[in-house]
Amino acid sequence: MVTLEAVEPKPPSLQPFWRALASISNHSDPCAGKYVYMHDLPPEFNQDLLDNCKNLSPWTNMCKYTVNAGLGPVLEDPEGTLPKTGWFSTNQFAVDVIFHNRMKQYECLTNDSGIAAALYVPFYAGLEIARNLWGANVSVRDSASLRLAKWLRGRREWAVMGGLDHFMVGGRVTWDFRRLTDDDHDWGNKLLYIPEVMNMSMLMVEKSPYHVNDFAIPYPTYFHPSQDSDIEHWQNRVRMVERPYLFSFAGAPRPELSTSIRGQILDQCKSSKFCNLLECDRGESKCHVPTVVMKLFQESDFCLQPQGDSYTRRSIFDSMIAGCIPVLFHNHSAYTQYVWHLPENYSSYSVFISEEDVRTGRLTIEGVLRKFSRSDIQTMREEVIRLIPGLVYNDPRHKLKNFRDAFDLTVQALVKRVTDMRIKISEGKFVSFGAGNSAEDIRESDLKLSQREIGQWEVEKRNGEQDNLSKQV
C-alpha cells in the first residue's frame, strides 16, 4: 500500500531533517544517529488512563498490573519454581506502559527534535481501546484516536515528514485497531486507518502481514531482569534443568473455529506418553497461574504453539524464556512477525509442522519430534537460550550493562528504518501513498481480505470471549 516515487534529488543539507542526518557523522558523540525525541502528550493519552485504571477492562481490575512501572506485582512463588528476583505478574497487554517507562530511561533521549533519528508518540493505544471494545459504539471507540491525530497535525515536529519518522506502541494485536467498517457491530477502532497514523510505524504484539508500517514486538513475559546477573543465572538454570517430557501443550480447544487444530493437538497429546498436557478451561484455570505454566515449559524439550485467538500467542515467548523449543504451525505465528527479535533461520530455534499436516493426519507431532537427536535438541535449545535477553523487557527502573533487551532491539531497528528512509528521500525517492490508495481504499481492500483471514479471528471475539484471560492460554 506504500509506493516509492522518483522526485528531483535534494542534497541532505536542503532537507528539513538535515541536522538529524548530519549528526550521524559526529563520531565523538556516542548517541550520534541514535537520538529519539519523545512527544509530551496531553495526559488524556497516557497518564489519565493509568489514573483511571479500574475502567481499563470490563473483566479485570487492571490497577494491580500498572504498578512497578507497568510490570505488575512481584510474582508469588511459594514453591520456588522461579528465582526470587526479576519475576512479575505482568499483563500480556502492558507493553504500552513498559515501553514508555523504558523510553524515559533511554540514554539517547533528546529535547531537540531536529537531531532525532526517530520520534516517539507515547499514546497508550492498547489500554485506551480496551476500555471500549465491548458495548461502545464506533464514535466512542474512535474518539481518542481522532483527537490524537488532530493534536499531532498541529505539531511542527509532525510537519517535517508527515509522521513518517514517528512511531507508536499499541500493546495489542493489529486487528484491534483495524475496524473494517463503521458498523457498531464490527470489532475494534479505526486507529490504523486514520491517515496521520498510517504514515507512522506502529509497534504491536501482533502485526498485519499485509501492511508495511506494522511491526511486531514481543509480548511481555513474566521475566524482567534488573541486572546482567539475573539473565546469566536464569540462562544457566534453564540450560541445566531436567526435562522429563519430549513435548508439552498448555491451551484450550477452539471448537467454534472450524480451521483450528487445537482439538487434534489435544488428542495427540493425551494419547502420547511423551507429552505433558495442561488443559485450560474458560475462566479460572491453572493456565492462568504463571508459576504452573513456567514449570510445565521447563520440564519439556518442545512446546506446542498453535495459533491463539489470532495468529500469535504470548505463550510462545513464555516457553522460549523457559528454554523450551517452540513448535509452530503457522508462518504468521512468529516467522513473519518478530523479524527484529528472532533469527531469519527459523529452524535454528524452532520446529515447523504445517496445520494441514496435523489436520489431515499426514504427520503426527510425536513422530516428527522423536526424529530429533539429543544433540539436535541441545543445539536448538542453546540457540533459544541465547535469544532470551532480546525477548524480554528489562525492569525500566534499572539498566543492563552487557545485554540488549527487546526494547533496545526495537529502537535500534526503528532508528535504522527512519534513517534509511531519509537517505532515500535525499537520493530522489520518497515514501508516499500511491494514487488511489487513500485510507478508505486501503480499508476497503482489507475488508475483502477479512473474509479469508481476519474473519476467522473475529468470530471468536464476537462471541464475547473474556479477552484478558483467553490470550494467556
CSV table of N, CA and C in Angstrom, one decimal, residues 46-173:
chain,number,residue,atom,x,y,z
A,46,ASN,N,-2.2,9.1,28.1
A,46,ASN,CA,-1.4,8.1,28.8
A,46,ASN,C,-1.7,8.1,30.3
A,47,GLN,N,-1.2,9.1,31.0
A,47,GLN,CA,-1.3,9.1,32.5
A,47,GLN,C,-2.7,9.0,33.0
A,48,ASP,N,-3.7,9.7,32.3
A,48,ASP,CA,-5.1,9.7,32.8
A,48,ASP,C,-5.6,8.3,32.7
A,49,LEU,N,-5.2,7.5,31.7
A,49,LEU,CA,-5.6,6.1,31.6
A,49,LEU,C,-5.1,5.3,32.8
A,50,LEU,N,-3.9,5.5,33.3
A,50,LEU,CA,-3.4,4.8,34.5
A,50,LEU,C,-4.1,5.3,35.7
A,51,ASP,N,-4.4,6.6,35.8
A,51,ASP,CA,-5.1,7.1,37.0
A,51,ASP,C,-6.5,6.6,37.1
A,52,ASN,N,-7.1,6.2,36.0
A,52,ASN,CA,-8.5,5.6,36.0
A,52,ASN,C,-8.4,4.1,35.6
A,53,CYS,N,-7.4,3.4,36.1
A,53,CYS,CA,-7.1,2.0,35.8
A,53,CYS,C,-8.3,1.1,36.0
A,54,LYS,N,-9.2,1.4,36.9
A,54,LYS,CA,-10.3,0.5,37.2
A,54,LYS,C,-11.2,0.4,36.0
A,55,ASN,N,-11.1,1.3,35.1
A,55,ASN,CA,-12.0,1.3,33.9
A,55,ASN,C,-11.4,0.8,32.7
A,56,LEU,N,-10.2,0.2,32.8
A,56,LEU,CA,-9.5,-0.2,31.6
A,56,LEU,C,-10.0,-1.6,31.0
A,57,SER,N,-10.6,-2.4,31.8
A,57,SER,CA,-11.1,-3.7,31.3
A,57,SER,C,-12.4,-4.0,32.0
A,58,PRO,N,-13.4,-4.6,31.3
A,58,PRO,CA,-14.6,-5.0,31.9
A,58,PRO,C,-14.5,-6.3,32.6
A,59,TRP,N,-13.4,-7.0,32.5
A,59,TRP,CA,-13.2,-8.3,33.1
A,59,TRP,C,-12.3,-8.3,34.3
A,60,THR,N,-11.3,-7.4,34.3
A,60,THR,CA,-10.3,-7.4,35.3
A,60,THR,C,-10.0,-6.0,35.9
A,61,ASN,N,-9.7,-5.9,37.1
A,61,ASN,CA,-9.2,-4.6,37.7
A,61,ASN,C,-7.7,-4.5,37.3
A,62,MET,N,-7.5,-3.7,36.4
A,62,MET,CA,-6.1,-3.6,35.8
A,62,MET,C,-5.1,-2.8,36.7
A,63,CYS,N,-5.6,-2.2,37.8
A,63,CYS,CA,-4.8,-1.4,38.6
A,63,CYS,C,-3.5,-2.1,39.1
A,64,LYS,N,-3.7,-3.3,39.5
A,64,LYS,CA,-2.5,-4.0,40.0
A,64,LYS,C,-1.5,-4.3,38.9
A,65,TYR,N,-1.9,-4.3,37.7
A,65,TYR,CA,-0.9,-4.5,36.6
A,65,TYR,C,-0.2,-3.3,36.2
A,66,THR,N,-0.6,-2.1,36.7
A,66,THR,CA,0.1,-0.9,36.3
A,66,THR,C,1.2,-0.5,37.3
A,67,VAL,N,1.3,-1.2,38.4
A,67,VAL,CA,2.4,-0.9,39.4
A,67,VAL,C,3.7,-1.4,38.9
A,68,ASN,N,4.8,-1.0,39.6
A,68,ASN,CA,6.2,-1.3,39.2
A,68,ASN,C,6.5,-1.0,37.8
A,69,ALA,N,6.2,0.2,37.4
A,69,ALA,CA,6.5,0.7,36.0
A,69,ALA,C,5.8,-0.1,34.9
A,70,GLY,N,4.6,-0.7,35.3
A,70,GLY,CA,3.9,-1.5,34.3
A,70,GLY,C,4.2,-2.9,34.3
A,71,LEU,N,5.1,-3.4,35.2
A,71,LEU,CA,5.4,-4.8,35.2
A,71,LEU,C,4.4,-5.6,36.0
A,72,GLY,N,3.6,-4.9,36.8
A,72,GLY,CA,2.7,-5.6,37.7
A,72,GLY,C,3.3,-6.0,39.0
A,73,PRO,N,2.5,-6.7,39.9
A,73,PRO,CA,3.0,-7.0,41.2
A,73,PRO,C,4.1,-8.1,41.1
A,74,VAL,N,5.0,-8.1,42.1
A,74,VAL,CA,6.0,-9.2,42.2
A,74,VAL,C,5.3,-10.5,42.2
A,75,LEU,N,5.8,-11.5,41.4
A,75,LEU,CA,5.2,-12.8,41.3
A,75,LEU,C,5.3,-13.6,42.6
A,76,GLU,N,4.1,-14.1,43.0
A,76,GLU,CA,4.1,-15.0,44.2
A,76,GLU,C,4.5,-16.4,43.7
A,77,ASP,N,5.5,-17.0,44.4
A,77,ASP,CA,6.0,-18.3,44.0
A,77,ASP,C,6.4,-19.1,45.3
A,78,PRO,N,5.4,-19.5,46.1
A,78,PRO,CA,5.8,-20.2,47.3
A,78,PRO,C,6.5,-21.5,47.1
A,79,GLU,N,6.4,-22.1,45.9
A,79,GLU,CA,7.1,-23.4,45.7
A,79,GLU,C,8.5,-23.2,45.2
A,80,GLY,N,8.9,-22.0,44.9
A,80,GLY,CA,10.3,-21.8,44.5
A,80,GLY,C,10.6,-22.3,43.0
A,81,THR,N,9.5,-22.2,42.2
A,81,THR,CA,9.7,-22.6,40.8
A,81,THR,C,10.6,-21.6,40.0
A,82,LEU,N,10.6,-20.4,40.4
A,82,LEU,CA,11.4,-19.3,39.8
A,82,LEU,C,12.3,-18.6,40.7
A,83,PRO,N,13.3,-17.9,40.2
A,83,PRO,CA,14.2,-17.1,41.1
A,83,PRO,C,13.4,-16.1,41.9
A,84,LYS,N,14.0,-15.6,43.0
A,84,LYS,CA,13.3,-14.6,43.8
A,84,LYS,C,13.2,-13.2,43.3
A,85,THR,N,14.1,-12.9,42.4
A,85,THR,CA,14.1,-11.5,41.8
A,85,THR,C,13.9,-11.6,40.3
A,86,GLY,N,13.3,-10.5,39.8
A,86,GLY,CA,13.1,-10.3,38.3
A,86,GLY,C,11.8,-10.9,37.8
A,87,TRP,N,10.9,-11.4,38.6
A,87,TRP,CA,9.7,-12.0,38.1
A,87,TRP,C,8.5,-11.3,38.6
A,88,PHE,N,7.6,-11.0,37.7
A,88,PHE,CA,6.4,-10.2,38.0
A,88,PHE,C,5.2,-10.8,37.3
A,89,SER,N,4.0,-10.5,37.9
A,89,SER,CA,2.8,-10.9,37.3
A,89,SER,C,2.4,-9.9,36.3
A,90,THR,N,3.0,-10.0,35.1
A,90,THR,CA,2.8,-9.0,34.1
A,90,THR,C,1.6,-9.3,33.2
A,91,ASN,N,0.8,-8.3,32.9
A,91,ASN,CA,-0.3,-8.5,32.0
A,91,ASN,C,0.3,-8.5,30.6
A,92,GLN,N,-0.3,-9.4,29.7
A,92,GLN,CA,0.2,-9.5,28.4
A,92,GLN,C,0.0,-8.3,27.5
A,93,PHE,N,-0.9,-7.4,27.9
A,93,PHE,CA,-1.2,-6.2,27.1
A,93,PHE,C,-0.6,-4.9,27.7
A,94,ALA,N,0.5,-5.1,28.5
A,94,ALA,CA,1.0,-4.0,29.3
A,94,ALA,C,2.2,-3.3,28.6
A,95,VAL,N,2.5,-3.7,27.3
A,95,VAL,CA,3.8,-3.2,26.7
A,95,VAL,C,3.7,-1.7,26.4
A,96,ASP,N,2.5,-1.2,26.2
A,96,ASP,CA,2.4,0.3,26.1
A,96,ASP,C,3.1,1.0,27.2
A,97,VAL,N,2.8,0.6,28.4
A,97,VAL,CA,3.3,1.2,29.6
A,97,VAL,C,4.8,0.9,29.8
A,98,ILE,N,5.1,-0.4,29.7
A,98,ILE,CA,6.5,-0.8,29.9
A,98,ILE,C,7.4,-0.1,28.9
A,99,PHE,N,7.0,0.0,27.6
A,99,PHE,CA,7.9,0.6,26.6
A,99,PHE,C,8.1,2.1,26.9
A,100,HIS,N,7.0,2.8,27.4
A,100,HIS,CA,7.1,4.2,27.7
A,100,HIS,C,8.1,4.4,28.8
A,101,ASN,N,8.0,3.6,29.9
A,101,ASN,CA,8.9,3.7,31.0
A,101,ASN,C,10.3,3.3,30.6
A,102,ARG,N,10.5,2.4,29.7
A,102,ARG,CA,11.9,2.1,29.2
A,102,ARG,C,12.4,3.3,28.5
A,103,MET,N,11.5,4.0,27.7
A,103,MET,CA,12.0,5.1,26.9
A,103,MET,C,12.4,6.3,27.8
A,104,LYS,N,11.7,6.4,28.9
A,104,LYS,CA,12.1,7.5,29.8
A,104,LYS,C,13.5,7.4,30.3
A,105,GLN,N,14.1,6.1,30.3
A,105,GLN,CA,15.4,5.9,30.7
A,105,GLN,C,16.4,5.7,29.6
A,106,TYR,N,15.9,5.9,28.4
A,106,TYR,CA,16.8,5.7,27.2
A,106,TYR,C,17.9,6.7,27.2
A,107,GLU,N,19.1,6.3,27.0
A,107,GLU,CA,20.3,7.1,27.2
A,107,GLU,C,20.4,8.2,26.1
A,108,CYS,N,19.7,8.0,25.0
A,108,CYS,CA,19.8,8.9,23.9
A,108,CYS,C,18.5,9.7,23.6
A,109,LEU,N,17.8,10.0,24.6
A,109,LEU,CA,16.6,10.8,24.5
A,109,LEU,C,17.1,12.3,24.3
A,110,THR,N,16.4,13.0,23.5
A,110,THR,CA,16.7,14.4,23.2
A,110,THR,C,15.5,15.3,23.2
A,111,ASN,N,15.7,16.5,23.7
A,111,ASN,CA,14.6,17.5,23.6
A,111,ASN,C,14.6,18.3,22.3
A,112,ASP,N,15.6,18.0,21.4
A,112,ASP,CA,15.8,18.7,20.1
A,112,ASP,C,15.3,17.7,19.0
A,113,SER,N,14.1,17.9,18.6
A,113,SER,CA,13.6,17.0,17.6
A,113,SER,C,14.4,17.1,16.3
A,114,GLY,N,15.1,18.2,16.0
A,114,GLY,CA,15.9,18.3,14.8
A,114,GLY,C,17.0,17.4,14.6
A,115,ILE,N,17.5,16.8,15.7
A,115,ILE,CA,18.6,15.8,15.6
A,115,ILE,C,18.1,14.4,15.9
A,116,ALA,N,16.8,14.2,16.1
A,116,ALA,CA,16.3,12.9,16.4
A,116,ALA,C,16.2,12.0,15.2
A,117,ALA,N,16.7,10.8,15.4
A,117,ALA,CA,16.6,9.7,14.4
A,117,ALA,C,15.2,9.2,14.3
A,118,ALA,N,14.4,9.3,15.3
A,118,ALA,CA,13.0,8.9,15.3
A,118,ALA,C,12.3,9.6,16.4
A,119,LEU,N,11.0,9.8,16.2
A,119,LEU,CA,10.1,10.5,17.2
A,119,LEU,C,9.0,9.6,17.7
A,120,TYR,N,8.9,9.5,19.0
A,120,TYR,CA,8.0,8.6,19.7
A,120,TYR,C,6.8,9.3,20.2
A,121,VAL,N,5.6,8.7,20.0
A,121,VAL,CA,4.3,9.2,20.4
A,121,VAL,C,3.9,8.3,21.5
A,122,PRO,N,4.0,8.6,22.8
A,122,PRO,CA,3.6,7.7,23.9
A,122,PRO,C,2.1,7.6,24.2
A,123,PHE,N,1.4,7.3,23.2
A,123,PHE,CA,-0.1,7.1,23.4
A,123,PHE,C,-0.3,5.6,23.8
A,124,TYR,N,-1.0,5.4,24.9
A,124,TYR,CA,-1.3,4.0,25.3
A,124,TYR,C,-2.5,3.5,24.5
A,125,ALA,N,-2.2,3.2,23.3
A,125,ALA,CA,-3.3,2.8,22.3
A,125,ALA,C,-4.0,1.6,22.8
A,126,GLY,N,-3.3,0.6,23.3
A,126,GLY,CA,-3.9,-0.7,23.7
A,126,GLY,C,-4.8,-0.5,24.9
A,127,LEU,N,-4.3,0.2,25.9
A,127,LEU,CA,-5.1,0.4,27.1
A,127,LEU,C,-6.3,1.3,26.8
A,128,GLU,N,-6.2,2.2,25.9
A,128,GLU,CA,-7.3,3.1,25.5
A,128,GLU,C,-8.5,2.3,24.9
A,129,ILE,N,-8.1,1.5,23.9
A,129,ILE,CA,-9.2,0.8,23.2
A,129,ILE,C,-9.8,-0.3,24.0
A,130,ALA,N,-9.0,-0.9,25.0
A,130,ALA,CA,-9.6,-2.0,25.8
A,130,ALA,C,-10.8,-1.5,26.6
A,131,ARG,N,-10.8,-0.2,26.9
A,131,ARG,CA,-12.0,0.3,27.7
A,131,ARG,C,-13.3,0.2,27.0
A,132,ASN,N,-13.2,0.2,25.6
A,132,ASN,CA,-14.4,0.4,24.8
A,132,ASN,C,-14.6,-0.7,23.8
A,133,LEU,N,-13.9,-1.8,23.9
A,133,LEU,CA,-14.0,-2.9,22.9
A,133,LEU,C,-15.4,-3.5,22.9
A,134,TRP,N,-16.0,-3.6,24.1
A,134,TRP,CA,-17.2,-4.2,24.3
A,134,TRP,C,-18.3,-3.2,24.6
A,135,GLY,N,-19.3,-3.1,23.8
A,135,GLY,CA,-20.5,-2.4,24.1
A,135,GLY,C,-20.5,-0.9,23.6
A,136,ALA,N,-19.4,-0.3,23.3
A,136,ALA,CA,-19.4,1.1,22.9
A,136,ALA,C,-19.6,1.2,21.4
A,137,ASN,N,-20.2,2.3,21.0
A,137,ASN,CA,-20.4,2.5,19.5
A,137,ASN,C,-19.1,3.0,18.9
A,138,VAL,N,-19.1,3.0,17.6
A,138,VAL,CA,-17.8,3.4,16.9
A,138,VAL,C,-17.4,4.8,17.1
A,139,SER,N,-18.3,5.7,17.4
A,139,SER,CA,-17.9,7.1,17.7
A,139,SER,C,-17.1,7.1,19.0
A,140,VAL,N,-17.5,6.4,20.0
A,140,VAL,CA,-16.8,6.4,21.3
A,140,VAL,C,-15.4,5.7,21.1
A,141,ARG,N,-15.4,4.6,20.3
A,141,ARG,CA,-14.2,3.8,20.1
A,141,ARG,C,-13.1,4.6,19.3
A,142,ASP,N,-13.6,5.5,18.5
A,142,ASP,CA,-12.6,6.2,17.6
A,142,ASP,C,-12.2,7.6,18.2
A,143,SER,N,-12.9,8.1,19.2
A,143,SER,CA,-12.8,9.5,19.6
A,143,SER,C,-11.4,9.8,20.1
A,144,ALA,N,-10.8,9.0,20.9
A,144,ALA,CA,-9.4,9.3,21.4
A,144,ALA,C,-8.4,9.3,20.3
A,145,SER,N,-8.5,8.4,19.3
A,145,SER,CA,-7.6,8.3,18.2
A,145,SER,C,-7.7,9.5,17.3
A,146,LEU,N,-8.9,10.0,17.1
A,146,LEU,CA,-9.1,11.2,16.3
A,146,LEU,C,-8.6,12.4,16.9
A,147,ARG,N,-8.7,12.5,18.3
A,147,ARG,CA,-8.2,13.6,19.0
A,147,ARG,C,-6.7,13.6,18.9
A,148,LEU,N,-6.1,12.5,19.0
A,148,LEU,CA,-4.6,12.3,18.9
A,148,LEU,C,-4.1,12.8,17.6
A,149,ALA,N,-4.8,12.4,16.5
A,149,ALA,CA,-4.4,12.8,15.2
A,149,ALA,C,-4.5,14.3,15.0
A,150,LYS,N,-5.5,14.9,15.5
A,150,LYS,CA,-5.7,16.3,15.5
A,150,LYS,C,-4.5,17.0,16.2
A,151,TRP,N,-4.2,16.5,17.4
A,151,TRP,CA,-3.1,17.1,18.2
A,151,TRP,C,-1.8,17.0,17.4
A,152,LEU,N,-1.5,15.9,16.8
A,152,LEU,CA,-0.3,15.7,16.0
A,152,LEU,C,-0.2,16.6,14.8
A,153,ARG,N,-1.3,16.8,14.1
A,153,ARG,CA,-1.3,17.7,13.0
A,153,ARG,C,-0.9,19.1,13.3
A,154,GLY,N,-1.1,19.5,14.5
A,154,GLY,CA,-0.7,20.8,14.9
A,154,GLY,C,0.7,21.0,15.4
A,155,ARG,N,1.5,19.9,15.4
A,155,ARG,CA,2.9,20.0,15.9
A,155,ARG,C,3.8,20.2,14.7
A,156,ARG,N,4.8,21.1,14.9
A,156,ARG,CA,5.8,21.4,13.9
A,156,ARG,C,6.6,20.1,13.6
A,157,GLU,N,6.9,19.3,14.7
A,157,GLU,CA,7.7,18.1,14.5
A,157,GLU,C,7.0,17.2,13.5
A,158,TRP,N,5.7,17.2,13.5
A,158,TRP,CA,4.9,16.3,12.7
A,158,TRP,C,5.1,16.7,11.2
A,159,ALA,N,5.1,18.0,11.0
A,159,ALA,CA,5.1,18.6,9.6
A,159,ALA,C,6.4,18.2,8.9
A,160,VAL,N,7.5,17.9,9.5
A,160,VAL,CA,8.8,17.7,8.9
A,160,VAL,C,8.6,16.5,7.9
A,161,MET,N,8.0,15.4,8.3
A,161,MET,CA,7.9,14.3,7.4
A,161,MET,C,6.5,13.7,7.4
A,162,GLY,N,5.5,14.5,7.9
A,162,GLY,CA,4.2,14.0,7.9
A,162,GLY,C,3.9,12.7,8.7
A,163,GLY,N,4.8,12.5,9.7
A,163,GLY,CA,4.6,11.3,10.5
A,163,GLY,C,5.5,10.1,10.1
A,164,LEU,N,6.1,10.2,9.0
A,164,LEU,CA,6.9,9.0,8.5
A,164,LEU,C,8.1,8.7,9.5
A,165,ASP,N,8.5,9.7,10.2
A,165,ASP,CA,9.6,9.5,11.2
A,165,ASP,C,9.1,9.2,12.6
A,166,HIS,N,7.8,9.1,12.8
A,166,HIS,CA,7.2,8.9,14.1
A,166,HIS,C,6.8,7.4,14.3
A,167,PHE,N,6.8,7.0,15.5
A,167,PHE,CA,6.3,5.6,15.9
A,167,PHE,C,5.5,5.7,17.2
A,168,MET,N,4.7,4.6,17.3
A,168,MET,CA,3.8,4.5,18.4
A,168,MET,C,3.7,3.0,18.8
A,169,VAL,N,3.4,2.8,20.1
A,169,VAL,CA,3.2,1.4,20.6
A,169,VAL,C,1.7,1.1,20.9
A,170,GLY,N,1.2,0.1,20.3
A,170,GLY,CA,-0.2,-0.3,20.7
A,170,GLY,C,-0.1,-1.8,21.2
A,171,GLY,N,-0.1,-2.0,22.5
A,171,GLY,CA,0.2,-3.3,23.1
A,171,GLY,C,-0.9,-4.3,22.9
A,172,ARG,N,-1.5,-4.4,21.7
A,172,ARG,CA,-2.5,-5.4,21.4
A,172,ARG,C,-2.2,-5.9,20.0
A,173,VAL,N,-3.1,-6.7,19.5
A,173,VAL,CA,-2.9,-7.2,18.1
A,173,VAL,C,-3.5,-6.2,17.2
